[in-house]
């Protein structure tokens, strides 16, 4: 598949401080999400072994899995966007001129930026409302505003990376 949006894993030699900082920040978020998933896998393993061998699973393991997975998945999104690794259906655009492809790619990233800002705004409001009303999870009584608030920075970083990708596509459009 022809992937026109991929960034290299590391910034190029000429990349500025902002590009390197954005990449490192996105990588840090992704590593944090990976660490959360590793902890969830370990917890799940302990719970399954405890359930099967000792009839004592970890109480609320499904609840913790849902909460942790939501935070981890949101943490992966900025790096995915920065590297251009989202699913892209380009079967219809491969034959278009490069200039039009660049404009369509820029438009798609702009839509991602707008969606990320909308989601960050609504998730932030939901976190505030959840805190105000004292909403907690069913089994463990985990305050739901905490994981919601943990998702907002990832969505804001997603918006920033989508903006960077939009500018990258527009700059690519200017080159012959």
Coordinates of N, CA and C in Angstrom, one line a residue:
X1 N 0.8 -1.2 0.0 CA 0.0 0.0 0.0 C 0.9 1.2 0.0
X2 N 0.5 2.2 -0.8 CA 1.3 3.4 -0.9 C 0.9 4.3 0.3
X3 N 1.8 4.6 1.2 CA 1.5 5.4 2.4 C 2.1 6.8 2.2
X4 N 1.3 7.8 1.9 CA 1.9 9.1 1.6 C 2.0 9.9 2.9
X5 N 1.5 9.5 4.0 CA 1.5 10.3 5.2 C 2.5 9.9 6.3
X6 N 3.4 8.9 6.0 CA 4.2 8.4 7.1 C 5.3 9.4 7.4
X7 N 5.6 9.5 8.7 CA 6.8 10.3 9.2 C 7.8 9.2 9.5
X8 N 9.0 9.6 9.5 CA 10.0 8.6 10.0 C 9.9 8.5 11.5
X9 N 10.4 7.4 12.1 CA 10.3 7.2 13.5 C 11.0 8.3 14.3
X10 N 12.1 8.9 13.7 CA 12.8 10.0 14.4 C 12.7 11.2 13.5
X11 N 12.8 12.4 14.1 CA 12.8 13.6 13.2 C 14.0 13.6 12.3
X12 N 13.9 14.2 11.2 CA 15.0 14.2 10.2 C 16.1 15.2 10.8
X13 N 17.2 15.2 10.2 CA 18.3 16.1 10.6 C 17.9 17.5 10.7
X14 N 17.1 18.0 9.7 CA 16.7 19.4 9.6 C 15.5 19.7 10.5
X15 N 15.0 18.7 11.2 CA 13.8 19.0 11.9 C 14.1 20.0 13.1
X16 N 13.1 20.9 13.3 CA 13.3 21.9 14.3 C 13.0 21.3 15.7
X17 N 13.3 22.2 16.7 CA 13.1 21.9 18.1 C 11.6 21.5 18.3
X18 N 10.7 22.2 17.7 CA 9.3 22.0 17.9 C 8.9 20.6 17.4
X19 N 9.4 20.2 16.2 CA 9.1 18.9 15.7 C 9.7 17.8 16.6
X20 N 10.9 17.9 17.0 CA 11.5 16.9 17.9 C 10.8 16.9 19.3
X21 N 10.4 18.0 19.8 CA 9.7 18.0 21.1 C 8.3 17.3 20.9
X22 N 7.6 17.6 19.8 CA 6.3 17.0 19.6 C 6.5 15.5 19.5
X23 N 7.5 15.1 18.7 CA 7.7 13.6 18.6 C 8.0 13.0 19.9
X24 N 8.9 13.6 20.7 CA 9.3 13.0 22.0 C 8.1 13.0 22.9
X25 N 7.3 14.0 22.9 CA 6.1 14.0 23.8 C 5.1 13.0 23.4
X26 N 4.8 12.8 22.1 CA 3.9 11.8 21.6 C 4.5 10.4 21.9
X27 N 5.8 10.2 21.8 CA 6.4 8.9 22.2 C 6.3 8.7 23.7
X28 N 6.4 9.7 24.5 CA 6.3 9.6 25.9 C 4.8 9.1 26.3
X29 N 3.9 9.8 25.6 CA 2.5 9.4 25.9 C 2.2 7.9 25.5
X30 N 2.8 7.5 24.3 CA 2.6 6.1 23.9 C 3.3 5.2 24.8
X31 N 4.5 5.5 25.3 CA 5.2 4.6 26.3 C 4.3 4.5 27.6
X32 N 3.8 5.7 28.0 CA 2.9 5.6 29.2 C 1.7 4.7 28.9
X33 N 1.1 4.8 27.8 CA 0.0 3.9 27.4 C 0.4 2.5 27.4
X34 N 1.6 2.2 26.9 CA 2.1 0.9 26.8 C 2.3 0.3 28.2
X35 N 2.8 1.2 29.1 CA 3.1 0.8 30.5 C 1.7 0.4 31.2
X36 N 0.7 1.2 30.9 CA -0.6 1.0 31.5 C -1.1 -0.4 31.0
X37 N -0.9 -0.7 29.7 CA -1.4 -2.0 29.2 C -0.6 -3.1 29.8
X38 N 0.7 -2.9 30.0 CA 1.5 -4.0 30.6 C 1.0 -4.3 32.0
X39 N 0.7 -3.2 32.8 CA 0.2 -3.4 34.1 C -1.2 -4.1 34.1
X40 N -2.0 -3.8 33.1 CA -3.3 -4.4 33.0 C -3.2 -5.9 32.6
X41 N -2.2 -6.2 31.7 CA -2.0 -7.6 31.4 C -1.6 -8.4 32.6
X42 N -0.6 -7.8 33.4 CA -0.2 -8.5 34.6 C -1.3 -8.7 35.6
X43 N -2.1 -7.6 35.8 CA -3.3 -7.7 36.7 C -4.2 -8.8 36.2
X44 N -4.5 -8.9 34.9 CA -5.4 -9.8 34.3 C -4.9 -11.3 34.5
X45 N -3.6 -11.4 34.3 CA -2.9 -12.7 34.5 C -3.0 -13.2 36.0
X46 N -2.8 -12.3 36.9 CA -2.9 -12.6 38.3 C -4.3 -13.0 38.7
X47 N -5.3 -12.2 38.1 CA -6.7 -12.4 38.4 C -7.1 -13.8 37.9
X48 N -6.7 -14.1 36.6 CA -7.1 -15.4 36.0 C -6.5 -16.6 36.8
X49 N -5.2 -16.5 37.1 CA -4.6 -17.5 37.9 C -5.3 -17.6 39.3
X50 N -5.5 -16.5 39.9 CA -6.2 -16.5 41.2 C -7.6 -17.1 41.1
X51 N -8.3 -16.8 40.0 CA -9.7 -17.3 39.9 C -9.6 -18.8 39.6
X52 N -8.7 -19.3 38.8 CA -8.7 -20.8 38.5 C -8.1 -21.6 39.5
X53 N -7.0 -21.1 40.2 CA -6.3 -22.0 41.1 C -6.8 -21.8 42.6
X54 N -7.1 -20.6 42.9 CA -7.4 -20.3 44.3 C -8.8 -19.8 44.6
X55 N -9.6 -19.6 43.5 CA -11.0 -19.1 43.6 C -11.0 -17.7 44.2
X56 N -9.9 -17.0 44.0 CA -9.9 -15.6 44.5 C -9.3 -14.6 43.4
X57 N -10.2 -14.2 42.5 CA -9.8 -13.3 41.5 C -9.6 -11.9 42.1
X58 N -9.0 -11.0 41.3 CA -8.8 -9.6 41.7 C -10.2 -9.0 41.6
X59 N -10.7 -8.4 42.7 CA -12.0 -7.8 42.7 C -12.0 -6.6 41.8
X60 N -13.0 -6.5 40.8 CA -13.1 -5.4 39.9 C -12.1 -5.4 38.8
X61 N -11.5 -6.5 38.5 CA -10.5 -6.6 37.4 C -11.1 -6.1 36.1
X62 N -12.3 -6.4 35.7 CA -12.9 -6.0 34.5 C -13.1 -4.5 34.5
X63 N -13.5 -3.9 35.6 CA -13.6 -2.5 35.8 C -12.3 -1.8 35.5
X64 N -11.3 -2.3 36.2 CA -9.9 -1.7 36.0 C -9.4 -1.8 34.6
X65 N -9.8 -2.9 34.0 CA -9.4 -3.1 32.6 C -10.0 -2.1 31.7
X66 N -11.3 -1.9 31.9 CA -12.0 -0.9 31.0 C -11.5 0.5 31.2
X67 N -11.2 0.9 32.5 CA -10.7 2.2 32.8 C -9.3 2.4 32.2
X68 N -8.4 1.4 32.5 CA -7.1 1.5 32.0 C -6.9 1.5 30.5
X69 N -7.7 0.6 29.9 CA -7.6 0.5 28.4 C -8.1 1.8 27.8
X70 N -9.1 2.5 28.3 CA -9.5 3.8 27.7 C -8.4 4.8 27.8
X71 N -7.7 4.9 28.9 CA -6.6 5.9 29.1 C -5.5 5.5 28.2
X72 N -5.1 4.2 28.1 CA -4.0 3.8 27.3 C -4.3 4.0 25.8
X73 N -5.5 3.7 25.3 CA -5.8 3.9 23.9 C -5.7 5.3 23.5
X74 N -6.2 6.2 24.4 CA -6.1 7.6 24.1 C -4.7 8.1 24.0
X75 N -3.8 7.5 24.9 CA -2.4 7.9 24.9 C -1.7 7.5 23.6
X76 N -2.2 6.5 22.9 CA -1.5 6.0 21.7 C -1.9 6.9 20.5
X77 N -3.0 7.6 20.5 CA -3.5 8.3 19.4 C -2.6 9.4 18.8
X78 N -1.9 10.2 19.7 CA -1.1 11.3 19.1 C 0.1 10.7 18.3
X79 N 0.7 9.7 18.8 CA 1.9 9.1 18.0 C 1.4 8.5 16.7
X80 N 0.2 7.9 16.8 CA -0.4 7.3 15.6 C -0.7 8.4 14.5
X81 N -1.2 9.5 15.0 CA -1.5 10.6 14.1 C -0.2 11.2 13.5
X82 N 0.8 11.4 14.4 CA 2.0 12.1 14.0 C 2.7 11.2 12.9
X83 N 2.7 9.9 13.1 CA 3.4 9.1 12.1 C 2.5 8.7 10.9
X84 N 1.2 9.2 10.9 CA 0.3 8.9 9.8 C 0.0 7.5 9.7
X85 N -0.2 6.8 10.8 CA -0.5 5.4 10.8 C -2.0 5.0 11.0
X86 N -2.9 6.0 10.9 CA -4.3 5.8 10.9 C -4.7 5.0 9.7
X87 N -5.8 4.3 9.7 CA -6.3 3.6 8.5 C -6.6 4.7 7.5
X88 N -6.2 4.5 6.3 CA -6.4 5.4 5.2 C -6.9 4.6 4.0
X89 N -8.0 5.0 3.5 CA -8.5 4.4 2.3 C -8.2 5.3 1.2
X90 N -7.1 4.9 0.5 CA -6.7 5.8 -0.6 C -6.8 5.2 -2.0
X91 N -7.7 4.2 -2.1 CA -7.9 3.5 -3.4 C -8.3 4.5 -4.5
X92 N -9.1 5.5 -4.1 CA -9.7 6.4 -5.0 C -8.8 7.6 -5.3
X93 N -7.9 7.9 -4.4 CA -7.0 9.0 -4.5 C -5.6 8.8 -5.1
X94 N -5.2 7.5 -5.2 CA -3.9 7.2 -5.7 C -3.6 7.7 -7.1
X95 N -4.6 7.8 -7.9 CA -4.4 8.3 -9.3 C -4.5 9.8 -9.4
X96 N -4.9 10.5 -8.3 CA -5.1 11.9 -8.4 C -3.7 12.6 -8.4
X97 N -3.6 13.8 -8.9 CA -2.3 14.5 -8.8 C -1.9 14.7 -7.4
X98 N -0.5 14.8 -7.2 CA 0.0 14.9 -5.9 C -0.5 16.1 -5.1
X99 N -0.6 17.2 -5.9 CA -1.1 18.4 -5.2 C -2.5 18.2 -4.6
X100 N -3.4 17.6 -5.3 CA -4.7 17.3 -4.8 C -4.7 16.3 -3.7
X101 N -3.8 15.3 -3.8 CA -3.7 14.3 -2.7 C -3.2 15.1 -1.4
X102 N -2.3 16.0 -1.5 CA -1.8 16.7 -0.4 C -2.9 17.6 0.2
X103 N -3.7 18.2 -0.6 CA -4.8 19.0 -0.1 C -5.9 18.1 0.6
X104 N -6.2 16.9 0.1 CA -7.1 16.0 0.7 C -6.6 15.5 2.0
X105 N -5.3 15.2 2.0 CA -4.6 14.7 3.3 C -4.7 15.8 4.3
X106 N -4.4 17.1 3.9 CA -4.4 18.2 4.9 C -5.8 18.4 5.4
X107 N -6.8 18.2 4.6 CA -8.2 18.4 5.0 C -8.6 17.3 6.0
X108 N -8.1 16.0 5.7 CA -8.4 14.9 6.7 C -7.8 15.2 8.0
X109 N -6.5 15.7 8.0 CA -5.9 16.0 9.3 C -6.5 17.1 10.0
X110 N -7.0 18.1 9.3 CA -7.7 19.2 9.9 C -9.0 18.7 10.5
X111 N -9.7 17.8 9.9 CA -10.9 17.2 10.5 C -10.5 16.4 11.8
X112 N -9.4 15.7 11.8 CA -8.9 15.0 13.0 C -8.7 16.0 14.1
X113 N -8.0 17.2 13.7 CA -7.8 18.2 14.7 C -9.1 18.7 15.4
X114 N -10.1 19.0 14.5 CA -11.3 19.5 15.0 C -12.0 18.4 15.9
X115 N -12.0 17.2 15.5 CA -12.6 16.1 16.2 C -11.9 16.0 17.6
X116 N -10.6 16.0 17.6 CA -9.8 15.9 18.8 C -10.2 17.0 19.8
X117 N -10.3 18.2 19.3 CA -10.6 19.4 20.1 C -12.0 19.2 20.7
X118 N -12.9 18.8 19.9 CA -14.3 18.6 20.3 C -14.3 17.5 21.4
X119 N -13.6 16.4 21.2 CA -13.6 15.3 22.2 C -12.9 15.7 23.5
X120 N -11.9 16.5 23.4 CA -11.2 17.0 24.6 C -12.1 17.9 25.4
X121 N -12.8 18.8 24.7 CA -13.7 19.7 25.4 C -14.8 18.9 26.1
X122 N -15.5 18.0 25.3 CA -16.6 17.3 25.9 C -16.1 16.3 27.0
X123 N -14.9 15.7 26.9 CA -14.4 14.8 27.9 C -14.1 15.6 29.2
X124 N -13.5 16.8 29.0 CA -13.2 17.7 30.1 C -14.5 18.1 30.8
X125 N -15.5 18.4 30.1 CA -16.8 18.8 30.7 C -17.4 17.6 31.5
X126 N -17.2 16.4 30.9 CA -17.7 15.2 31.5 C -17.0 14.9 32.8
X127 N -15.7 15.1 32.8 CA -14.8 14.9 34.0 C -15.3 15.9 35.1
X128 N -15.5 17.2 34.7 CA -16.0 18.1 35.7 C -17.4 17.7 36.3
X129 N -18.3 17.3 35.4 CA -19.6 16.9 35.9 C -19.5 15.7 36.7
X130 N -18.7 14.7 36.3 CA -18.5 13.5 37.1 C -18.0 13.8 38.5
X131 N -17.0 14.7 38.6 CA -16.5 15.1 39.9 C -17.6 15.8 40.7
X132 N -18.3 16.7 40.1 CA -19.4 17.4 40.8 C -20.4 16.5 41.4
X133 N -20.8 15.5 40.6 CA -21.9 14.6 41.1 C -21.3 13.4 41.8
X134 N -20.0 13.3 41.9 CA -19.4 12.2 42.7 C -19.6 10.8 42.0
X135 N -19.6 10.7 40.7 CA -19.8 9.5 40.0 C -18.6 8.6 40.3
X136 N -18.9 7.3 40.6 CA -17.9 6.3 40.8 C -18.2 5.0 40.1
X137 N -17.2 4.2 39.9 CA -17.4 2.9 39.2 C -18.2 2.0 40.1
X138 N -18.7 0.9 39.6 CA -19.7 0.1 40.3 C -19.1 -0.7 41.4
X139 N -18.0 -1.5 41.1 CA -17.5 -2.4 42.1 C -16.5 -1.7 43.1
X140 N -15.6 -1.0 42.5 CA -14.4 -0.4 43.3 C -14.6 1.0 43.7
X141 N -15.7 1.6 43.3 CA -15.9 3.0 43.6 C -14.8 4.0 43.2
X142 N -14.2 3.7 42.1 CA -13.1 4.6 41.6 C -13.8 5.8 41.0
X143 N -13.4 7.0 41.5 CA -14.0 8.2 41.0 C -13.8 8.3 39.5
X144 N -14.9 8.4 38.7 CA -14.7 8.4 37.2 C -14.1 9.6 36.6
X145 N -14.1 10.7 37.4 CA -13.5 11.9 36.8 C -12.0 11.8 36.7
X146 N -11.3 10.9 37.4 CA -9.9 10.7 37.3 C -9.5 10.1 36.0
X147 N -10.0 9.0 35.5 CA -9.6 8.5 34.2 C -10.1 9.4 33.1
X148 N -11.2 10.1 33.2 CA -11.7 11.0 32.2 C -10.7 12.2 32.1
X149 N -10.2 12.7 33.2 CA -9.2 13.8 33.2 C -7.9 13.3 32.6
X150 N -7.6 12.0 32.8 CA -6.4 11.4 32.2 C -6.4 11.3 30.7
X151 N -7.6 11.3 30.1 CA -7.8 11.2 28.7 C -7.6 12.6 28.0
X152 N -8.0 13.6 28.6 CA -8.0 15.0 28.0 C -6.6 15.4 27.5
X153 N -5.5 15.2 28.3 CA -4.2 15.6 27.7 C -3.9 14.9 26.4
X154 N -4.2 13.6 26.3 CA -4.0 12.8 25.1 C -4.7 13.4 23.9
X155 N -6.0 13.8 24.2 CA -6.8 14.4 23.1 C -6.3 15.7 22.7
X156 N -5.8 16.5 23.6 CA -5.2 17.8 23.3 C -3.9 17.6 22.5
X157 N -3.1 16.6 22.9 CA -1.9 16.3 22.1 C -2.2 15.8 20.7
X158 N -3.3 15.0 20.6 CA -3.8 14.6 19.3 C -4.1 15.7 18.4
X159 N -4.8 16.7 19.0 CA -5.1 17.9 18.2 C -3.9 18.6 17.7
X160 N -2.9 18.7 18.6 CA -1.6 19.4 18.2 C -0.9 18.6 17.1
X161 N -0.8 17.3 17.2 CA -0.2 16.5 16.2 C -1.0 16.5 14.9
X162 N -2.3 16.6 15.0 CA -3.1 16.7 13.7 C -2.8 18.0 13.1
X163 N -2.6 19.1 13.9 CA -2.3 20.4 13.3 C -0.9 20.3 12.6
X164 N 0.0 19.7 13.2 CA 1.4 19.5 12.6 C 1.3 18.7 11.3
X165 N 0.5 17.7 11.3 CA 0.3 16.9 10.1 C -0.4 17.7 9.0
X166 N -1.3 18.6 9.4 CA -2.0 19.4 8.4 C -0.9 20.3 7.8
X167 N -0.1 21.0 8.6 CA 0.9 21.9 8.1 C 1.9 21.1 7.2
X168 N 2.3 19.9 7.6 CA 3.2 19.1 6.9 C 2.6 18.8 5.5
X169 N 1.4 18.4 5.4 CA 0.7 18.1 4.1 C 0.7 19.4 3.2
X170 N 0.4 20.5 3.8 CA 0.4 21.7 3.0 C 1.8 22.1 2.6
X171 N 2.8 21.9 3.4 CA 4.1 22.2 3.0 C 4.6 21.2 1.9
X172 N 4.1 20.0 2.0 CA 4.4 19.0 0.9 C 3.8 19.4 -0.4
X173 N 2.6 20.0 -0.3 CA 1.9 20.4 -1.5 C 2.6 21.5 -2.2
X174 N 3.4 22.3 -1.5 CA 4.1 23.4 -2.1 C 5.3 22.9 -2.9
X175 N 5.9 21.8 -2.5 CA 7.1 21.2 -3.2 C 6.6 20.6 -4.5
X176 N 7.5 20.6 -5.5 CA 7.2 20.0 -6.8 C 7.2 18.5 -6.7

